[in-house]
Structures are given as C-alpha cells and as structure tokens.
PDB file of C-alpha atoms in Angstrom:
ATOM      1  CA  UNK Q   3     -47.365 -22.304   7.377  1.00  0.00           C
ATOM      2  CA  UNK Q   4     -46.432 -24.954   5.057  1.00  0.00           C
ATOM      3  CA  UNK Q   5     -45.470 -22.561   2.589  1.00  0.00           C
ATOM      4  CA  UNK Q   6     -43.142 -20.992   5.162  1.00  0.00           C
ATOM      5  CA  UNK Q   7     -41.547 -24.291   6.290  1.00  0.00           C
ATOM      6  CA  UNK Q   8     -41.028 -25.630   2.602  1.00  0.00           C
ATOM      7  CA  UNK Q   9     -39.405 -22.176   1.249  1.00  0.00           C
ATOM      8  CA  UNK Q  10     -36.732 -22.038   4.417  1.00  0.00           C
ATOM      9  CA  UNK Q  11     -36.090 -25.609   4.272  1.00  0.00           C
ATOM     10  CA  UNK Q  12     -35.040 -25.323   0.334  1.00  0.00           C
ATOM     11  CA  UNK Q  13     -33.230 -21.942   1.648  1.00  0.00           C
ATOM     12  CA  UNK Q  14     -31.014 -23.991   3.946  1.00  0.00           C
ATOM     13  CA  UNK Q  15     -30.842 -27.118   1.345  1.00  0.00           C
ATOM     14  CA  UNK Q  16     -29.283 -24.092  -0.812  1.00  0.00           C
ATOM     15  CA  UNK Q  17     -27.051 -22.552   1.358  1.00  0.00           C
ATOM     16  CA  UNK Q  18     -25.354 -26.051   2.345  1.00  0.00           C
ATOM     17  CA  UNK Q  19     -24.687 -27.078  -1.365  1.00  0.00           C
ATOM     18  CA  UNK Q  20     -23.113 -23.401  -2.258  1.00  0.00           C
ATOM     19  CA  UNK Q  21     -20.955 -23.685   1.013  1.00  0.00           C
ATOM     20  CA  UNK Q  22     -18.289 -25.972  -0.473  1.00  0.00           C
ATOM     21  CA  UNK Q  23     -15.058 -26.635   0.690  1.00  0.00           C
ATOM     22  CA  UNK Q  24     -12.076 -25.496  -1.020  1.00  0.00           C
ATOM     23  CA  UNK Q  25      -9.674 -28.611  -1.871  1.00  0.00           C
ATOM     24  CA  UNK Q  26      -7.164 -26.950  -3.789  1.00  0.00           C
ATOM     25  CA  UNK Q  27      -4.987 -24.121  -4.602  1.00  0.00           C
ATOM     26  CA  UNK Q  28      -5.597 -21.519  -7.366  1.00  0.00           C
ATOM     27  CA  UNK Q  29      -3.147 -20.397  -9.990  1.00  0.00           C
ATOM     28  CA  UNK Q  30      -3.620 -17.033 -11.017  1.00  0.00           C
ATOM     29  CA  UNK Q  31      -1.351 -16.611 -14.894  1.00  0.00           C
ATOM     30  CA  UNK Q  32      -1.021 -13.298 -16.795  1.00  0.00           C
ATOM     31  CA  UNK Q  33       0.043 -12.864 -20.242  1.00  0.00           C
ATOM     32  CA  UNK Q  34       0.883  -9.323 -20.773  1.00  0.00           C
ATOM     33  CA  UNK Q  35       2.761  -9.241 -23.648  1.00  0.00           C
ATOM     34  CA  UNK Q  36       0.493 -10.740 -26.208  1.00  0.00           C
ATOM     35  CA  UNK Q  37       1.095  -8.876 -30.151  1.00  0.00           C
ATOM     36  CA  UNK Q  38      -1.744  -9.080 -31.590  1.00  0.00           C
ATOM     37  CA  UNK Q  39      -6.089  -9.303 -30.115  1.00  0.00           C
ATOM     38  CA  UNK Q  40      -6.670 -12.246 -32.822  1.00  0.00           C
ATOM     39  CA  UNK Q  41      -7.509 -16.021 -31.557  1.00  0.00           C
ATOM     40  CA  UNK Q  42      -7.250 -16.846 -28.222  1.00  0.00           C
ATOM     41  CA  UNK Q  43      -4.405 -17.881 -25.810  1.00  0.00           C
ATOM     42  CA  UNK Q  44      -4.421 -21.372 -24.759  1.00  0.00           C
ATOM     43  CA  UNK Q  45      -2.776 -22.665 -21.093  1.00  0.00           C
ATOM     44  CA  UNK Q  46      -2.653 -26.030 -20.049  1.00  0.00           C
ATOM     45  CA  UNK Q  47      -1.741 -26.771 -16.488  1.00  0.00           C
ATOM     46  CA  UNK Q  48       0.785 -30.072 -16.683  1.00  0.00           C
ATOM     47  CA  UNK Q  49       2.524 -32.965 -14.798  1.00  0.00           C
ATOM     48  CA  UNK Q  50       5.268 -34.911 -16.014  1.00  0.00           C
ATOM     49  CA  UNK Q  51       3.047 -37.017 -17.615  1.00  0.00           C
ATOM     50  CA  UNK Q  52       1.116 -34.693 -19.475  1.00  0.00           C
ATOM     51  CA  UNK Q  53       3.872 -32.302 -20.711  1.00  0.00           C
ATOM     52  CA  UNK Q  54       4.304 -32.050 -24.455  1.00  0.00           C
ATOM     53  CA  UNK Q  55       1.848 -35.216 -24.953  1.00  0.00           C
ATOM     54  CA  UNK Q  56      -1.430 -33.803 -25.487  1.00  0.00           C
ATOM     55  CA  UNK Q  57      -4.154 -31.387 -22.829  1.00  0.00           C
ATOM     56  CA  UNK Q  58      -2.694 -31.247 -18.909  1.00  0.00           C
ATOM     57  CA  UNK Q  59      -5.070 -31.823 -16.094  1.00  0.00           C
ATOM     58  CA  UNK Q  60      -6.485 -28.878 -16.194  1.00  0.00           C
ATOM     59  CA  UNK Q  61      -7.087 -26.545 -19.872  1.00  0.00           C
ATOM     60  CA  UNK Q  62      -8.207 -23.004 -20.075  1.00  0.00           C
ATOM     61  CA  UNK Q  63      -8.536 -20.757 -22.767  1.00  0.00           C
ATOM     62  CA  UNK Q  64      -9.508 -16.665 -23.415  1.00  0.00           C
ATOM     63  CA  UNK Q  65      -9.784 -13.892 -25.613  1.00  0.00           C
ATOM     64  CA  UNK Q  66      -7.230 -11.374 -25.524  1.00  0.00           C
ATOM     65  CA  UNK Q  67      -7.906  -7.638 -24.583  1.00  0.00           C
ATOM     66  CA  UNK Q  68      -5.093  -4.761 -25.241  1.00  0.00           C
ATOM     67  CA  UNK Q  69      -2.677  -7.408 -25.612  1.00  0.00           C
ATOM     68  CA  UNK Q  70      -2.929  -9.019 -22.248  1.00  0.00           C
ATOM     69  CA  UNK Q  71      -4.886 -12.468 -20.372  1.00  0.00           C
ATOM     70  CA  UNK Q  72      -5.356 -13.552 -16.774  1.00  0.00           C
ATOM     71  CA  UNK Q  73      -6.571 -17.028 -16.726  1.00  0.00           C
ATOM     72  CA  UNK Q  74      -7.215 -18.858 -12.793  1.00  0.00           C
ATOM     73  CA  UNK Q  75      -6.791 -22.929 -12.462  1.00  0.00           C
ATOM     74  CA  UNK Q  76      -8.721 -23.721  -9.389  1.00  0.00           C
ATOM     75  CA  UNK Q  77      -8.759 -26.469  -6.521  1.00  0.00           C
ATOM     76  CA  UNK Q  78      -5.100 -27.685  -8.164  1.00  0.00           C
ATOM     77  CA  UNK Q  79      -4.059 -30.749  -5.719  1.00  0.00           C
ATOM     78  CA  UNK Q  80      -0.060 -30.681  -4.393  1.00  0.00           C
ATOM     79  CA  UNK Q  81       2.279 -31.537  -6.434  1.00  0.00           C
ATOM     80  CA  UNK Q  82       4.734 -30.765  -9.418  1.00  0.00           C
ATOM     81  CA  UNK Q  83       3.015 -29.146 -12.160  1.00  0.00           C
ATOM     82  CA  UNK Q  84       4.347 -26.710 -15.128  1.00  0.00           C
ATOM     83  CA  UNK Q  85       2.346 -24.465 -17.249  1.00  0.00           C
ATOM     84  CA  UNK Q  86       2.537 -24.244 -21.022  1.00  0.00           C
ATOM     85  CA  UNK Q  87       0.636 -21.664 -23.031  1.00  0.00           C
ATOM     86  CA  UNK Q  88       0.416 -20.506 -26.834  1.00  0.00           C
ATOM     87  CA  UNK Q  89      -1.208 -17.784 -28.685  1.00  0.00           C
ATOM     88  CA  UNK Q  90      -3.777 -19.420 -31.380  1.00  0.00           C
ATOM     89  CA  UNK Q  91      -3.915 -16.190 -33.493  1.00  0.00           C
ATOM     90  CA  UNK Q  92      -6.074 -18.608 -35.449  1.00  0.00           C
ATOM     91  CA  UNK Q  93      -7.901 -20.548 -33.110  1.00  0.00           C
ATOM     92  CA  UNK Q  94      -7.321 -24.405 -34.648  1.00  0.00           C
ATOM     93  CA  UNK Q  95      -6.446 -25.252 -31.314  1.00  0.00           C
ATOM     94  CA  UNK Q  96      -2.752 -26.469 -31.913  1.00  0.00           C
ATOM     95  CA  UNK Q  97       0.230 -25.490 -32.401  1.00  0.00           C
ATOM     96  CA  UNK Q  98       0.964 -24.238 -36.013  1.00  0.00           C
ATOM     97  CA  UNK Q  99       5.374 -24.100 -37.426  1.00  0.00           C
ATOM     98  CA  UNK Q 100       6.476 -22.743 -40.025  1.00  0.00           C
ATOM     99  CA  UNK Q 101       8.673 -24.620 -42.614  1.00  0.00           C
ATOM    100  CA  UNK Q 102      11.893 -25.334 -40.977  1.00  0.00           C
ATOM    101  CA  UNK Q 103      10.192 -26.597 -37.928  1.00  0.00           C
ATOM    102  CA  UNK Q 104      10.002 -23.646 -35.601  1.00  0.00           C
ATOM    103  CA  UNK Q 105       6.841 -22.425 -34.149  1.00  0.00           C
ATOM    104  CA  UNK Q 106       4.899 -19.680 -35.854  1.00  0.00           C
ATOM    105  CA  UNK Q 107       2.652 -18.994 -33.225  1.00  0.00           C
ATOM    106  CA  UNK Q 108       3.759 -17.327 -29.877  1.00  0.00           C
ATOM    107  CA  UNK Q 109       4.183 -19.302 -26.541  1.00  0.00           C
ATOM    108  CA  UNK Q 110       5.415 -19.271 -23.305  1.00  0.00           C
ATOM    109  CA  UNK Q 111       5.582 -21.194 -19.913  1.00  0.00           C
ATOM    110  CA  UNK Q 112       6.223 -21.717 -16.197  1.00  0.00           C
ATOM    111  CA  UNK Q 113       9.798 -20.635 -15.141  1.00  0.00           C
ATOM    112  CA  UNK Q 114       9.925 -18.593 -18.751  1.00  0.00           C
ATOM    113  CA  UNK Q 115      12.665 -20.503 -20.045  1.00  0.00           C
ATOM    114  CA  UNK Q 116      13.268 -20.131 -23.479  1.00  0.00           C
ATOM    115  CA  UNK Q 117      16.263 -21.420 -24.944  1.00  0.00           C
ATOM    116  CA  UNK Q 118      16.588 -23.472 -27.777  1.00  0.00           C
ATOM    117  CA  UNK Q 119      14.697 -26.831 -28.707  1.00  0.00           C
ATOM    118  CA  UNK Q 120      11.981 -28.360 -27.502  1.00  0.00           C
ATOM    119  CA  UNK Q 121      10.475 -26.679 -23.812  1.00  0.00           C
ATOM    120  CA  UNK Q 122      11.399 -29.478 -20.874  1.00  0.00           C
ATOM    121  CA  UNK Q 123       9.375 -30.075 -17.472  1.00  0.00           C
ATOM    122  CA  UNK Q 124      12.552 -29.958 -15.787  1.00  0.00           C
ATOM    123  CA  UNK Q 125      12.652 -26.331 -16.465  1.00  0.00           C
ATOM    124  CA  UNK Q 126       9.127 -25.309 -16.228  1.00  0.00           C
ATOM    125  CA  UNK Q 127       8.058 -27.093 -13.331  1.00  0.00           C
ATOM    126  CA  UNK Q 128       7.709 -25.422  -9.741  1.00  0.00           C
ATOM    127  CA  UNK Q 129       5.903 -26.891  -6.808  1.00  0.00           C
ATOM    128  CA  UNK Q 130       2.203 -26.684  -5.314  1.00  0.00           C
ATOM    129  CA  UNK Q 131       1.554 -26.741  -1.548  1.00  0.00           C
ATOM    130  CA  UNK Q 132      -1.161 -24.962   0.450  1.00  0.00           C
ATOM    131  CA  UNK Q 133      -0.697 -21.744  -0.758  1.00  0.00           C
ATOM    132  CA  UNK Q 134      -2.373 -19.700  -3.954  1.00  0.00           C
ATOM    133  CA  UNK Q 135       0.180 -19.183  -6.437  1.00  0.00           C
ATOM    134  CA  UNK Q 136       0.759 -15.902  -9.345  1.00  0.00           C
ATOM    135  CA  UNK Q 137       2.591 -16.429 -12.095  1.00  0.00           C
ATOM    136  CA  UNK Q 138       3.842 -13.850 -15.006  1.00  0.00           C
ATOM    137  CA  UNK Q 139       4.477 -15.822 -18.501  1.00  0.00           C
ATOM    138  CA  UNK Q 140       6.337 -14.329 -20.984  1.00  0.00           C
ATOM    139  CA  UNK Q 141       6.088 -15.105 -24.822  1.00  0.00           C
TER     140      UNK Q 141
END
C-alpha cells in the first residue's frame, strides 16, 4: 500500500510541475528563401537596446532543409521587439563583409526592409501584446 501511495503521490508531484503557465507569446519566423543548405541561419529576437549591439533577449539558431527554416521564440513578454536574422553559410557565428564593407552573407529582418545602409529598429520593430505572432523574413 505504501508502494501505491508513494508512486501516485510522485504522479501528481509530476503532473503539477509539467502544468506550467504560459507567460508569454510565441513568435513563429520562416525563412523560405534561403540559397544554399550550408551553415545555419541565425535570429535574434531584439529591443531597442539590443539591436545591432551584440545577441537580443532571446537567440535561436537551425539547420537549413530545401532552402527553408521555421524557428519559434517562446513566452516573449509585451513590448517592442524586432527580429534580425543572417545566413552563417559558415557557421563562425557573425556576420562576415566583403571588402568594400557590404555583407557577404545573406540576412533579413522584421518588417523586411531593405534599403540601403545599416538595418534601423525604427523599421523593423512591430509590437507584442497577448496574441501569438507569424512572421515571413525575406533575405
């Protein structure tokens, strides 16, 4: 009987700590247009803060299958965030430019803006509230 009370009391004690609340949204990104399977693809989730001065709040990374990703932040608080991502075809974990200064390496980010110069938060940046958000990024 002891047996019996022990093994349904760690049953319960089990089902209580996988039963956690959710305190945050999730971000579902997909890269579809990815040229090449080599490296990874990199995606940092940023604040204003964080954007363009090293890893955001939250950092993912993945392999790349037939050219395409889809990479989930999870429990993401409210607030203004942007997403930047890159294609490490060589997996050194940065960004690599060629000689005149422009990137070598593909990228891409929230609100797929991608005029000239350096990427700004301004125009990446959208908004979390309570609901789970998709996004598309194109590089």
């Amino acid at each position: 009987m002891k047996t019996v009370t022990l093994a349904l009391s760690f049953l319960f004690v089990s089902i209580v700590a996988m039963a956690q609340e959710k305190t945050g949204v999730d971000i579902t990104v997909t890269i579809d247009n990815i040229t090449s399977n080599e490296g990874k693809v990199l995606l940092g989730l940023h604040t204003a803060e964080t954007f363009m001065k090293g890893p955001g709040v939250q950092n993912l990374q993945s392999s790349i299958e037939d050219g395409k990703v889809t990479l989930h932040f999870t429990n993401v608080a409210p607030g203004n965030y942007a997403i930047m991502a890159m294609h490490d075809a060589n997996e050194n974990h940065r960004m690599d430019y060629q000689a005149n200064g422009m990137p070598s390496e593909s990228y891409g980010m929230s609100g797929n803006d991608m005029t000239m110069g350096p990427p700004s938060f301004d125009d990446a940046q959208f908004t979390v509230n309570n609901e789970d958000l998709e996004f598309t990024i194109r590089f």
